[in-house]
């Protein structure tokens, strides 16, 4: 138990704070015996202690002394106002670093389904994974499910070497990377082994009902409309769904519509669903990434404008030809 500390020093410290109780640790269980009133206070303190260990991944004798004097209600009220989403290994603070990321955090807290859309590097997936880990640590959900469509830049999984896991892992690696920023590697491995955390391709969601789970669909622009419909209807009781993607980076064949784009259009006014749009101002990678995104977005806008102008010119030319053909076939129309 992480609570016990080196050479059980935390256990001994806790005993000094509750001298009237007999506290015994055996394996992964902790037992206390004594007066009913003292046991009630001991349970309050231990709830705060276990929350602290879950959140910060460690606890020392100084923190134990502070918690032993803390009011449980005040403690959890203050914890709920903390702007840190989750604490990673070594005390790493994961926070929302831009106004739109903060809007995303607030939206996830208030809504059961959230779409987070924007270019690469804006922290969509990272923020969503942080919210999922926080929900798991606070026991608001029983499991985390991270999923992606198995589509990248036109490659076909069947031509890649290895078994199914080896084929899929490169596509899912960014999700593993985010997890290990927020949980110790050993805990991630343990959660994966026990099914508390699942990282799987989107096709594996078919036929399931996902209750009390925090589910993230990443790279959603590469889900087809049928896949998106299938995914969104997996939502069970007490579930949170976050869908992240970038509508300008669709890798689907040209004859297939992006499920993300369709979902944003069809569900924009559905109560209980929020959409947060991130921009180049939210990029938290190298400073050049923001400049690159701005240039590409400007080029995309120019290309769209040129394409619309060409369509308008073709339409005008077609109308002119039809008018001329109609005039030449009608002998009663004079010049």
C-alpha positions in Angstrom: 0.0 0.0 0.0 1.4 3.4 -1.0 -0.1 4.9 2.1 2.2 3.0 4.5 5.4 4.8 3.3 9.0 3.6 3.7 9.4 1.2 6.6 5.7 1.9 7.5 6.6 5.4 8.7 3.1 6.7 7.7 1.4 3.9 9.6 3.4 4.9 12.8 2.6 8.6 12.2 -1.1 7.8 11.9 -1.0 5.9 15.1 0.3 9.0 16.9 -2.7 11.0 15.6 -5.1 8.3 16.9 -3.4 7.0 20.1 -6.6 5.4 21.3 -7.0 3.2 18.3 -5.2 0.0 17.4 -4.3 0.3 13.7 -3.0 -2.9 11.9 -1.9 -3.2 8.3 -2.0 -6.7 6.7 -1.3 -7.0 3.0 -3.5 -4.6 1.2 -6.0 -4.2 4.0 -6.0 -1.7 6.9 -7.9 -2.4 10.2 -8.6 -0.1 13.1 -10.1 -1.0 16.4 -11.3 1.2 19.2 -14.1 3.6 20.3 -16.9 4.3 17.9 -16.4 8.1 17.8 -12.6 7.7 17.2 -13.3 5.2 14.4 -15.7 7.6 12.7 -13.0 10.4 12.7 -10.4 7.8 11.5 -12.6 6.9 8.5 -13.0 10.6 7.6 -9.2 11.1 7.7 -8.5 7.9 5.7 -11.0 9.1 3.0 -8.9 12.2 2.6 -5.6 10.2 2.8 -6.7 7.8 0.0 -7.9 10.7 -2.1 -4.5 12.4 -1.7 -2.6 9.2 -2.6 -4.8 8.7 -5.7 -4.4 12.3 -6.8 -0.7 12.9 -6.0 0.6 9.3 -6.2 2.3 9.6 -2.8 1.9 11.0 0.8 4.3 11.9 3.6 4.1 12.3 7.3 3.6 16.1 6.9 0.6 15.7 4.7 -0.8 13.1 7.1 -0.5 15.6 10.0 -2.3 18.2 7.9 -5.1 15.9 6.9 -5.5 14.6 10.5 -6.4 18.2 11.5 -8.6 18.9 8.4 -12.3 19.0 8.2 -13.5 16.5 5.5 -16.2 18.7 4.1 -13.9 21.7 3.7 -11.2 19.6 2.3 -13.3 18.1 -0.6 -15.0 21.5 -1.3 -11.5 23.1 -1.7 -10.3 20.1 -3.8 -13.2 20.6 -6.2 -12.0 24.2 -6.9 -8.5 23.2 -7.7 -7.5 24.3 -11.3 -5.2 21.3 -11.6 -7.0 18.6 -13.6 -4.8 15.8 -12.4 -1.4 15.2 -10.8 1.0 12.9 -12.6 4.1 11.0 -11.4 6.6 13.2 -9.6 4.0 15.8 -8.8 3.5 16.8 -12.5 0.6 19.3 -12.6 -1.7 18.8 -15.6 -3.7 22.0 -16.1 -5.7 23.7 -18.8 -3.2 26.1 -20.3 -5.3 28.2 -22.7 -8.8 29.8 -22.5 -10.3 27.2 -24.9 -8.7 24.3 -23.0 -10.4 25.7 -19.8 -13.7 25.9 -21.8 -13.2 22.2 -22.7 -12.6 21.3 -19.1 -15.7 23.1 -18.0 -17.8 21.6 -20.8 -16.7 18.1 -19.8 -17.7 18.8 -16.2 -21.1 20.1 -17.2 -22.0 17.8 -20.1 -22.1 14.1 -20.7 -21.0 14.4 -24.4 -18.5 16.9 -25.7 -17.0 17.4 -29.2 -13.5 19.1 -29.1 -12.4 20.1 -32.6 -9.3 21.9 -33.8 -5.9 21.5 -35.3 -3.0 19.4 -34.1 -1.2 20.5 -31.0 -4.1 22.3 -29.4 -4.3 19.8 -26.5 -7.7 18.3 -27.3 -6.7 14.7 -26.6 -4.3 15.4 -23.8 -6.9 17.5 -21.9 -9.6 14.8 -22.5 -7.3 12.1 -21.2 -6.5 14.2 -18.1 -10.2 14.6 -17.4 -10.6 10.8 -17.8 -7.8 10.0 -15.4 -9.2 12.5 -12.8 -12.6 10.9 -13.1 -11.1 7.5 -12.6 -9.0 8.6 -9.6 -12.1 10.3 -8.0 -14.1 7.0 -8.6 -16.7 8.9 -10.7 -16.2 6.2 -13.4 -15.1 2.6 -13.3 -13.1 2.5 -16.4 -11.5 4.6 -19.2 -11.9 3.6 -22.8 -9.6 5.3 -25.4 -10.4 4.5 -29.1 -9.3 5.6 -32.5 -10.4 4.6 -36.1 -7.6 2.4 -37.6 -7.1 4.7 -40.5 -4.0 6.7 -41.1 -2.8 8.4 -44.3 -4.4 5.8 -46.6 -2.4 2.9 -45.2 -4.1 -0.5 -44.9 -3.5 -2.5 -41.7 -3.4 -5.8 -43.6 -0.1 -4.8 -45.2 1.6 -4.0 -42.0 3.8 -6.6 -40.2 2.9 -8.4 -37.0 -0.2 -9.6 -35.2 -3.2 -7.4 -34.6 -1.8 -5.7 -31.5 1.5 -5.0 -33.2 -0.4 -3.6 -36.2 -2.6 -1.3 -34.0 -0.1 -0.1 -31.4 1.5 2.6 -33.6 -1.9 4.1 -34.2 -2.7 4.1 -30.5 0.7 5.2 -29.2 -0.3 8.9 -28.6 -3.0 7.7 -26.2 -0.5 5.5 -24.3 1.9 8.5 -24.1 -0.8 10.7 -22.6 -1.7 8.0 -20.0 1.9 7.6 -18.8 2.3 11.3 -18.3 -0.6 11.2 -15.8 -0.2 7.7 -14.1 2.9 5.8 -13.1 3.9 3.3 -15.8 3.3 0.3 -13.5 -0.2 1.5 -12.7 -1.0 2.0 -16.4 0.2 -1.5 -17.2 -1.9 -2.9 -14.3 -5.0 -1.0 -15.3 -4.6 -2.2 -18.9 -4.1 -5.8 -17.8 -7.2 -5.7 -15.5 -9.4 -3.9 -18.1 -9.8 -0.7 -16.0 -8.2 1.1 -19.0 -8.9 0.0 -22.6 -7.1 1.3 -25.6 -8.7 -0.2 -28.7 -9.6 0.6 -32.3 -13.1 2.0 -33.0 -14.4 -1.2 -34.6 -14.0 -3.0 -31.2 -16.8 -0.8 -29.7 -19.6 -2.4 -31.8 -22.3 -4.2 -29.9 -21.3 -2.8 -26.5 -23.1 -0.6 -23.9 -20.5 1.5 -22.0 -21.8 2.2 -18.5 -20.0 4.3 -15.9 -17.1 4.8 -18.3 -15.1 7.8 -19.6 -14.8 7.2 -23.3 -12.7 9.2 -25.7 -12.9 8.9 -29.5 -9.7 10.4 -30.9 -9.0 11.3 -34.5 -12.8 11.2 -35.0 -12.5 12.9 -38.4 -11.4 9.4 -39.7 -14.6 7.7 -38.5 -17.2 7.2 -41.2 -20.8 8.4 -40.6 -21.8 4.8 -39.9 -19.0 4.3 -37.4 -19.8 7.6 -35.6 -23.4 6.6 -35.3 -22.4 3.3 -33.9 -20.0 4.8 -31.4 -22.3 7.6 -30.1 -25.1 5.1 -29.5 -22.8 3.0 -27.2 -23.3 5.5 -24.4 -24.6 3.9 -21.2 -25.6 5.1 -17.8 -23.3 7.5 -16.0 -21.0 7.7 -19.0 -18.9 10.6 -20.3 -18.1 10.7 -24.0 -15.5 13.1 -25.5 -15.0 13.2 -29.3 -11.8 14.9 -30.6 -10.8 15.5 -34.1 -9.7 17.9 -36.9 -12.1 18.3 -39.8 -9.3 19.5 -42.0 -7.3 16.2 -41.7 -9.6 13.6 -43.0 -7.8 10.5 -44.3 -10.9 8.6 -45.5 -11.4 7.7 -49.1 -13.1 10.4 -51.1 -16.4 8.6 -51.5 -16.8 8.3 -47.7 -18.1 11.2 -45.5 -16.4 12.0 -42.2 -18.6 11.0 -39.3 -17.2 13.9 -37.2 -18.4 16.5 -39.8 -21.8 14.9 -40.0 -22.2 14.7 -36.2 -21.2 18.3 -35.7 -23.9 19.3 -38.3 -26.6 17.0 -37.0 -26.1 17.4 -33.2 -25.2 21.1 -32.9 -28.4 22.1 -31.1 -29.0 18.9 -29.0 -29.4 19.7 -25.3 -26.7 18.0 -23.2 -24.1 18.0 -26.0 -21.4 20.7 -26.1 -18.9 21.6 -28.9 -15.6 23.4 -28.1 -13.6 24.7 -31.0 -9.8 25.2 -30.5 -7.6 27.2 -32.8 -4.0 28.0 -33.6 -3.9 30.2 -30.5 -4.3 27.0 -28.4 -1.2 25.3 -29.8 1.2 24.3 -27.0 3.8 22.5 -29.1 6.8 24.3 -30.6 6.1 28.0 -31.5 6.5 27.2 -35.2 3.6 24.8 -35.1 1.2 27.7 -34.6 2.7 29.6 -37.5 2.5 26.5 -39.7 -1.2 25.9 -38.8 -2.0 29.6 -39.6 -0.4 29.4 -43.0 -2.1 26.1 -43.9 -5.5 27.4 -42.7 -5.1 30.5 -44.8 -4.2 28.4 -47.8 -7.2 26.2 -47.2 -9.4 29.2 -47.1 -7.9 30.6 -50.3 -8.4 27.2 -52.1 -12.0 27.0 -50.9 -12.6 30.6 -52.1 -11.0 29.8 -55.5 -13.0 26.6 -55.8 -16.2 28.4 -55.1 -15.3 31.1 -57.7 -14.7 28.4 -60.3 -18.0 26.7 -59.5 -19.8 30.0 -59.8 -18.1 30.7 -63.2 -19.0 27.3 -64.5 -22.6 27.8 -63.4 -22.8 31.2 -65.1 -21.3 29.7 -68.3 -23.8 26.9 -68.3 -26.7 29.3 -67.8 -25.4 31.4 -70.7 -25.2 28.4 -73.0 -28.7 27.3 -72.1 -30.0 30.8 -72.8 -28.3 30.9 -76.2 -29.5 27.4 -77.1 -33.1 28.4 -76.1 -32.8 31.6 -78.2 -31.5 29.8 -81.3 -34.3 27.2 -81.1 -37.1 29.8 -80.9 -37.7 31.6 -84.2 -40.0 34.1 -82.6 -37.3 35.6 -80.4 -35.6 38.6 -82.2 -32.2 40.0 -81.5 
